[in-house]
mmCIF file with all atom_site columns, C-alpha atoms in Angstrom:
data_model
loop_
_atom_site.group_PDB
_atom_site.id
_atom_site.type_symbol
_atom_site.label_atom_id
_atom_site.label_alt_id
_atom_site.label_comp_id
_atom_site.label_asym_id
_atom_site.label_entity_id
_atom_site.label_seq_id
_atom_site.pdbx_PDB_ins_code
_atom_site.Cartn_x
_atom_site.Cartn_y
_atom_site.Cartn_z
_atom_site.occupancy
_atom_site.B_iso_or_equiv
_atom_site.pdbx_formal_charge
_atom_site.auth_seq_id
_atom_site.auth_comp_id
_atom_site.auth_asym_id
_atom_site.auth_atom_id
_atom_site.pdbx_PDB_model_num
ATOM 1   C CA . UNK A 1 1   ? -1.291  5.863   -21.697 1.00 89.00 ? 1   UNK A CA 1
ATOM 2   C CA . UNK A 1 2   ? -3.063  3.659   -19.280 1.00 93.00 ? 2   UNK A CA 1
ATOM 3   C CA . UNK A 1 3   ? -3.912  5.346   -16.190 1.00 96.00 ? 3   UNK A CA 1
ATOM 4   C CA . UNK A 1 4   ? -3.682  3.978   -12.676 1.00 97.00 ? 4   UNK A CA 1
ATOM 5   C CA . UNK A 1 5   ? -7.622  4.194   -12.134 1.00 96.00 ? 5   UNK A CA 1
ATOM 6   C CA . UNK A 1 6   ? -8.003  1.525   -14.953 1.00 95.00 ? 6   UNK A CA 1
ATOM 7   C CA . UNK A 1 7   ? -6.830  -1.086  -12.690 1.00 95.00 ? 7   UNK A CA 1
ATOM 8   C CA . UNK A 1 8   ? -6.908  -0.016  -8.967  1.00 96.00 ? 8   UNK A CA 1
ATOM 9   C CA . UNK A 1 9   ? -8.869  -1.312  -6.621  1.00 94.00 ? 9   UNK A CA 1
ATOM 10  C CA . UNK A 1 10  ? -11.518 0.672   -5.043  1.00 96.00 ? 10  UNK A CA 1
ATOM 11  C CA . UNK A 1 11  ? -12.697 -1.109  -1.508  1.00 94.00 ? 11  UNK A CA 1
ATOM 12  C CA . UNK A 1 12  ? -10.053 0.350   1.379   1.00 96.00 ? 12  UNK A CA 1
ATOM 13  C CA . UNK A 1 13  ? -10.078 -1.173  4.313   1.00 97.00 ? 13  UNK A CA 1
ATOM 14  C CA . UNK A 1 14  ? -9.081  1.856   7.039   1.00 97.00 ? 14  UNK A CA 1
ATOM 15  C CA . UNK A 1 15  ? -8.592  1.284   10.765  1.00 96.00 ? 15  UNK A CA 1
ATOM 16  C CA . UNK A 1 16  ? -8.643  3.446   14.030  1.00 94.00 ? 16  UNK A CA 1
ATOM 17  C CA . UNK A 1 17  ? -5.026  5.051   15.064  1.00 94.00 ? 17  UNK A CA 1
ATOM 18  C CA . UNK A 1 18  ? -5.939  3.006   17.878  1.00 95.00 ? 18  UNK A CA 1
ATOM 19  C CA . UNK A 1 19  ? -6.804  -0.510  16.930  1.00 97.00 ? 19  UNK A CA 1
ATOM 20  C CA . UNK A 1 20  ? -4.276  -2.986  18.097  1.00 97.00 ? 20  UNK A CA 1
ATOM 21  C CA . UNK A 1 21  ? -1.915  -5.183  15.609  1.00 97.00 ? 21  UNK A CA 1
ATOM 22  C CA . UNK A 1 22  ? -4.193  -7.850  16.497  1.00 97.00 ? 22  UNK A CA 1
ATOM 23  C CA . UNK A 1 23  ? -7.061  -5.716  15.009  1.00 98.00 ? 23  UNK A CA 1
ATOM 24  C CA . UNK A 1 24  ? -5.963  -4.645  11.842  1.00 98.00 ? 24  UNK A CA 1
ATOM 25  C CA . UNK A 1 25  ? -4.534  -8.761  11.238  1.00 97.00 ? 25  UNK A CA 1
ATOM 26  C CA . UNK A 1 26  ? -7.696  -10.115 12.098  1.00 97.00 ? 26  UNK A CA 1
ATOM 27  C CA . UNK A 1 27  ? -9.187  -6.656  9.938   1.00 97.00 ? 27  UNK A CA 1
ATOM 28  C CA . UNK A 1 28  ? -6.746  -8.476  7.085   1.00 97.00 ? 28  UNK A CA 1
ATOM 29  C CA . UNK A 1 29  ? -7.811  -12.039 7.151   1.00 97.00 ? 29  UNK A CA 1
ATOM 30  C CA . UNK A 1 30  ? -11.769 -10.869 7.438   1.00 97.00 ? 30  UNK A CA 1
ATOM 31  C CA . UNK A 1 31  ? -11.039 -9.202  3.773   1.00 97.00 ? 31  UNK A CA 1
ATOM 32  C CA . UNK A 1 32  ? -8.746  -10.944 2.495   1.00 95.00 ? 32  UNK A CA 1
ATOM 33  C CA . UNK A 1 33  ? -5.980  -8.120  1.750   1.00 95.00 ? 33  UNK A CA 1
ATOM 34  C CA . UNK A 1 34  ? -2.364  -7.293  2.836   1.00 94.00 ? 34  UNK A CA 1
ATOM 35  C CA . UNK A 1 35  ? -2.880  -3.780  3.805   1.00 96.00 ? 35  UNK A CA 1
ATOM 36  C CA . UNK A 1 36  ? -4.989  -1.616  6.130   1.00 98.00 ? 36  UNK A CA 1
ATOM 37  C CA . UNK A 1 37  ? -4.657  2.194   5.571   1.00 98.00 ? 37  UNK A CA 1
ATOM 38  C CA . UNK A 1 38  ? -5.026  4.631   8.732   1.00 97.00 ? 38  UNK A CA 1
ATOM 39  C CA . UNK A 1 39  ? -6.669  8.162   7.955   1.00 94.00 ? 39  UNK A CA 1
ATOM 40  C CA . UNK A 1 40  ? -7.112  11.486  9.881   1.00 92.00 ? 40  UNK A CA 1
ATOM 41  C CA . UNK A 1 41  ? -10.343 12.484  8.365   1.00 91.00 ? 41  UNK A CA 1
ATOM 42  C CA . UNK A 1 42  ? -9.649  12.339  4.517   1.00 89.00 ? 42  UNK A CA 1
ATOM 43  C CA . UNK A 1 43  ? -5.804  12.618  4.836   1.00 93.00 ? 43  UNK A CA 1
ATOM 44  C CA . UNK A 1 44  ? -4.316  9.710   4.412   1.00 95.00 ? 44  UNK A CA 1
ATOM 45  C CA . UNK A 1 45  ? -1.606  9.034   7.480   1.00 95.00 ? 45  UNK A CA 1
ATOM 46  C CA . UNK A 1 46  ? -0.289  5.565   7.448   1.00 97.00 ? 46  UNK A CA 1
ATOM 47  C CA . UNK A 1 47  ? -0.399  2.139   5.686   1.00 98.00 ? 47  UNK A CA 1
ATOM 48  C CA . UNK A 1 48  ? 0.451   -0.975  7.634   1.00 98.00 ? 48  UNK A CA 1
ATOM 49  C CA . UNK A 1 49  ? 1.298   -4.259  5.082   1.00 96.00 ? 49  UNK A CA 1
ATOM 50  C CA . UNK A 1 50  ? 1.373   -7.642  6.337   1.00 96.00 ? 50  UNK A CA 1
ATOM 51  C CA . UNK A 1 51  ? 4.526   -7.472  5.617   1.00 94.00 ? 51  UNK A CA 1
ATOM 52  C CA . UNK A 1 52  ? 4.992   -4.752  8.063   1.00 95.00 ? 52  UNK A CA 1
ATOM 53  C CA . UNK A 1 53  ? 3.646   -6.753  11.014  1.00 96.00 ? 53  UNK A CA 1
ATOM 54  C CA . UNK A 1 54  ? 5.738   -9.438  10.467  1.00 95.00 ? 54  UNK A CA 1
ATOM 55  C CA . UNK A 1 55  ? 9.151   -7.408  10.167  1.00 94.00 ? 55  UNK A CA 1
ATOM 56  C CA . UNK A 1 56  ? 8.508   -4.306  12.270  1.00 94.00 ? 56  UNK A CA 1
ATOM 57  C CA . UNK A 1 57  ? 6.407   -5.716  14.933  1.00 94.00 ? 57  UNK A CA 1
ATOM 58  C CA . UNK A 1 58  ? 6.359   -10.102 15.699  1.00 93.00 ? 58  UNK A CA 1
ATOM 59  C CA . UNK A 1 59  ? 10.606  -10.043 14.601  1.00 93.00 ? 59  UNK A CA 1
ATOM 60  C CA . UNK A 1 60  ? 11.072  -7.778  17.715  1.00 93.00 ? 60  UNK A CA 1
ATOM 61  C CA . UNK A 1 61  ? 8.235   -9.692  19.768  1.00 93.00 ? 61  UNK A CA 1
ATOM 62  C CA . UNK A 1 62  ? 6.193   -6.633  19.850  1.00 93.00 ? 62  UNK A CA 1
ATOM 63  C CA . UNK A 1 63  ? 2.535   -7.814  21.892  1.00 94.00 ? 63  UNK A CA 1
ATOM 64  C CA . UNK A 1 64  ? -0.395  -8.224  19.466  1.00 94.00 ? 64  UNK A CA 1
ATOM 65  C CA . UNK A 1 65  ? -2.249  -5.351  21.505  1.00 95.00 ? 65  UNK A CA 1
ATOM 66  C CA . UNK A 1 66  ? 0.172   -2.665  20.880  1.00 96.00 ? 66  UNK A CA 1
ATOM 67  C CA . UNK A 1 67  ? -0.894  0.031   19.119  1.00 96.00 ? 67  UNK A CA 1
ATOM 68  C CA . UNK A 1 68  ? -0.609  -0.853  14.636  1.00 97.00 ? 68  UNK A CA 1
ATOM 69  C CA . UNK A 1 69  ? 0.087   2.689   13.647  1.00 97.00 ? 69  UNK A CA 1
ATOM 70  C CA . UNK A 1 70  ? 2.876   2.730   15.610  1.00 96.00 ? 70  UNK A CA 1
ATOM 71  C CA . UNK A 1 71  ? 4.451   -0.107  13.071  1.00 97.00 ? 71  UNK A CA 1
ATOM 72  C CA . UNK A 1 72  ? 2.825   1.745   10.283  1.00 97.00 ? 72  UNK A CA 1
ATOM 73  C CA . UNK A 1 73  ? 4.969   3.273   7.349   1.00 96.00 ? 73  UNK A CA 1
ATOM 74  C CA . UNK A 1 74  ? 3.798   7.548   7.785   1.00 96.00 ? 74  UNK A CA 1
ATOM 75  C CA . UNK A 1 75  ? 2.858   9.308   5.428   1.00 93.00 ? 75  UNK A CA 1
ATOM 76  C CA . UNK A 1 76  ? 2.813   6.913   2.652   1.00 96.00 ? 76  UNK A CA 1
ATOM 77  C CA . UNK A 1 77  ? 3.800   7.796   -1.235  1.00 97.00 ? 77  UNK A CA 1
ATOM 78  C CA . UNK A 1 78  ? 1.079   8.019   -3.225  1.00 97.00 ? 78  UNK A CA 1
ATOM 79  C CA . UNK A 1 79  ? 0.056   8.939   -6.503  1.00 98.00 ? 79  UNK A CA 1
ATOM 80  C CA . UNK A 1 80  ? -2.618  10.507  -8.768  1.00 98.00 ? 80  UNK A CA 1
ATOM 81  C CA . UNK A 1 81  ? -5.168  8.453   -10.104 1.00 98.00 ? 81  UNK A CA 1
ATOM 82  C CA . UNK A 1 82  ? -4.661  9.817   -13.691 1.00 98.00 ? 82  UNK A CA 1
ATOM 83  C CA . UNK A 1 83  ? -0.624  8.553   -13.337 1.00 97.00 ? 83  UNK A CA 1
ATOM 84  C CA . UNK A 1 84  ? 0.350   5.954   -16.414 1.00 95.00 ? 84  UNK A CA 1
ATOM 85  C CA . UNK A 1 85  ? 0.722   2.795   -15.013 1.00 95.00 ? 85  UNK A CA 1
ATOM 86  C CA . UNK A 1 86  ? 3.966   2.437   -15.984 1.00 93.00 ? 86  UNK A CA 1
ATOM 87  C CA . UNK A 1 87  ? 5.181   5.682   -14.388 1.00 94.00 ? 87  UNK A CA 1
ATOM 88  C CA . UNK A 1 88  ? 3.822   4.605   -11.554 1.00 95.00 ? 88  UNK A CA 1
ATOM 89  C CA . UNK A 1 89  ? 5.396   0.966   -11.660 1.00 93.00 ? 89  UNK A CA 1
ATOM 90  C CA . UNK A 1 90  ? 8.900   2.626   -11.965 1.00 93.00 ? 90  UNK A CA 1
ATOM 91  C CA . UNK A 1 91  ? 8.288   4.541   -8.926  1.00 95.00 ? 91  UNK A CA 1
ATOM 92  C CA . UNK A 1 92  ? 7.098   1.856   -7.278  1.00 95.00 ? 92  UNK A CA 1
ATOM 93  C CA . UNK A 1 93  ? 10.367  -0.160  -8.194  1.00 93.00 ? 93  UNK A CA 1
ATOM 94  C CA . UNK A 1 94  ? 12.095  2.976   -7.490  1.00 95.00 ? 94  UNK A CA 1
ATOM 95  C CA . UNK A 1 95  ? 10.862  3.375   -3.476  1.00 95.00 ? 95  UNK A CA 1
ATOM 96  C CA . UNK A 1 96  ? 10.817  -0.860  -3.572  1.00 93.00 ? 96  UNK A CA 1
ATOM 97  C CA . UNK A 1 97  ? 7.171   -0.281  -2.505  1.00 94.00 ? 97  UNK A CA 1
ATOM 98  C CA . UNK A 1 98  ? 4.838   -3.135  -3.121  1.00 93.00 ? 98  UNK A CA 1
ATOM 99  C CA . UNK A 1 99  ? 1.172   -1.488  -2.620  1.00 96.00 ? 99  UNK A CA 1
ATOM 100 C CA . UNK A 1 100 ? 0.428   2.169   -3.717  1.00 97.00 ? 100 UNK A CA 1
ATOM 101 C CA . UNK A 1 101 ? -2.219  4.323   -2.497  1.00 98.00 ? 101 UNK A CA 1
ATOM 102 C CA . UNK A 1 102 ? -3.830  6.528   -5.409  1.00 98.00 ? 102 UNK A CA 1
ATOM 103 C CA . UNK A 1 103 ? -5.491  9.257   -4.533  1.00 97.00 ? 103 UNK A CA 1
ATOM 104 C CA . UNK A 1 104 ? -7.729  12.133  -6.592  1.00 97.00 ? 104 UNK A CA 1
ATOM 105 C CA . UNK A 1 105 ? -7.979  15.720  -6.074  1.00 95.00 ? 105 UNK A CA 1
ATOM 106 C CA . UNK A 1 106 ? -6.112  15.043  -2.796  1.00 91.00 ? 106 UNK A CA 1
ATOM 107 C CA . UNK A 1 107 ? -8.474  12.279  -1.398  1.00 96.00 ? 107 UNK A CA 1
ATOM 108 C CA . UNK A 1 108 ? -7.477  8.843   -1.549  1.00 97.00 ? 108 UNK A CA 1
ATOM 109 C CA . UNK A 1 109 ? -10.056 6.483   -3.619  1.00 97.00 ? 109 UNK A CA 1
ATOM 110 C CA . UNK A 1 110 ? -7.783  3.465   -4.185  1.00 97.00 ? 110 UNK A CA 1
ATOM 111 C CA . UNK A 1 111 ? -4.733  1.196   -4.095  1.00 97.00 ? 111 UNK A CA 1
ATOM 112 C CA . UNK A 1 112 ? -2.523  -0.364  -6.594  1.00 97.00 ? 112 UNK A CA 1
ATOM 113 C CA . UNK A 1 113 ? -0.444  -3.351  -5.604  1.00 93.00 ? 113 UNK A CA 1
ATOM 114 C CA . UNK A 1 114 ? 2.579   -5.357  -7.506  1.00 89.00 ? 114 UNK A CA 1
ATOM 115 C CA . UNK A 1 115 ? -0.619  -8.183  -8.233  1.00 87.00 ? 115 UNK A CA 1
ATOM 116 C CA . UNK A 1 116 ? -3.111  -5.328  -9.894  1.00 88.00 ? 116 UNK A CA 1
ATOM 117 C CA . UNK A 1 117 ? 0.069   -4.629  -11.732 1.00 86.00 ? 117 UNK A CA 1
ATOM 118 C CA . UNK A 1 118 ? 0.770   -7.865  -12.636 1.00 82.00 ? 118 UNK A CA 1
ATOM 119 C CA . UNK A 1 119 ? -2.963  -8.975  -13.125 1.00 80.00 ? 119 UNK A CA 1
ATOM 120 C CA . UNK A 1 120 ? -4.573  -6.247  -15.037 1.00 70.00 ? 120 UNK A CA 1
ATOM 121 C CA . UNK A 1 121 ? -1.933  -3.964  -16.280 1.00 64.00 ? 121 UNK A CA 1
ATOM 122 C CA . UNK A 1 122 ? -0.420  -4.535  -20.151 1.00 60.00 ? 122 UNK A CA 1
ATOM 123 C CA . UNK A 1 123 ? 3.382   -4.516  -21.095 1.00 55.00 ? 123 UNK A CA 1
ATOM 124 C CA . UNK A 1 124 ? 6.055   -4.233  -18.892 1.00 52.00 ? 124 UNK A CA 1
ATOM 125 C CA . UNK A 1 125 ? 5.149   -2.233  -16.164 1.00 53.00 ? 125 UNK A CA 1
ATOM 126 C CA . UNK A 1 126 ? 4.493   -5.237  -13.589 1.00 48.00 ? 126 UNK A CA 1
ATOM 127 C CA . UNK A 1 127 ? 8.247   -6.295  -14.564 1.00 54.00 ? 127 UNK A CA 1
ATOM 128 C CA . UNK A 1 128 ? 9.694   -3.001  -13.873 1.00 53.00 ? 128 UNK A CA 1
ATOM 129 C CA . UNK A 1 129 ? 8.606   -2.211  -10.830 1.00 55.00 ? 129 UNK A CA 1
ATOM 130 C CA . UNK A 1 130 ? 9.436   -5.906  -9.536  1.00 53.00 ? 130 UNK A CA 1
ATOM 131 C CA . UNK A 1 131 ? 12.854  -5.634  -10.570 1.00 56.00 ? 131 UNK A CA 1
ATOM 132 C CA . UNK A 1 132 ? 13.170  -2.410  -8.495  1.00 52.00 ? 132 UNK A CA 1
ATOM 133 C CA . UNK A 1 133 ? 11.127  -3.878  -5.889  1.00 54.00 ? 133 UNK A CA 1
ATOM 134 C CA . UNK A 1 134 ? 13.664  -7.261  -5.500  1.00 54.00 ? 134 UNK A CA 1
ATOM 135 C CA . UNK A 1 135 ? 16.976  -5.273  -6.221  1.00 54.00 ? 135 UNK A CA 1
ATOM 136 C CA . UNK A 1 136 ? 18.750  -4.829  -2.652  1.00 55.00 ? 136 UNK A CA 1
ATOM 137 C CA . UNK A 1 137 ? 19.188  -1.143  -1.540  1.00 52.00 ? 137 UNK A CA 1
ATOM 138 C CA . UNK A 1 138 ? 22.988  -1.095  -0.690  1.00 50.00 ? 138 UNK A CA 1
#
């Protein structure tokens, strides 16, 4: 068993519940990642992909000032840090989620994506959930 902590990554970027879309993308491109988690002290609320701006928010020509965690998936699935890693990639495949917040007695401390799983993990567990991941819900 290879647990999720063995190849998460630690550094979250979080934003305000009241930055702007045009905050959290330029909070993106300043680090470098495709995801920007929103908290409410150490309870983890929302995740916003880049991804999610794209689809949710510029395909319906929402203004770059409006509010992110409105575009924001709530109450994101998450998992324990101690989960095998390829548990976790068939629920990942399962929920066609690409990045997965882990969290540890309750508190998230970091975040898996398809790459970490495809980078760092061993065996089959970056295939799985990327067949999950690419299969159309009907």
């Amino acid at each position: 068993m290879t647990p999720l902590r063995t190849i998460m990554t630690r550094d979250l970027v979080t934003a305000s519940k009241d930055a702007s879309l045009k905050e959290v993308a330029a909070l993106m491109a300043d680090n470098d990642i495709g995801n920007v988690l929103f908290m409410d002290g150490d309870k983890l609320v929302g995740i916003l992909t880049d991804r999610d701006i794209v689809v949710r928010a510029v395909a319906f020509g929402r203004d770059s000032g409006s509010l992110a965690v409105d575009h924001a998936t709530a109450d994101p699935f998450s998992l324990d840090v101690e989960t095998d890693i390829t548990a976790a990639a068939a629920q990942m495949g399962e929920r066609q989620i690409r990045r997965l917040p882990v969290t540890e007695n309750g508190k998230v401390v970091g975040i898996v994506s398809l790459g970490d799983l495809s980078n760092r993990a061993n065996g089959d567990a970056d295939q799985t959930a990327l067949e999950g991941i690419s299969t159309p819900t009907l």
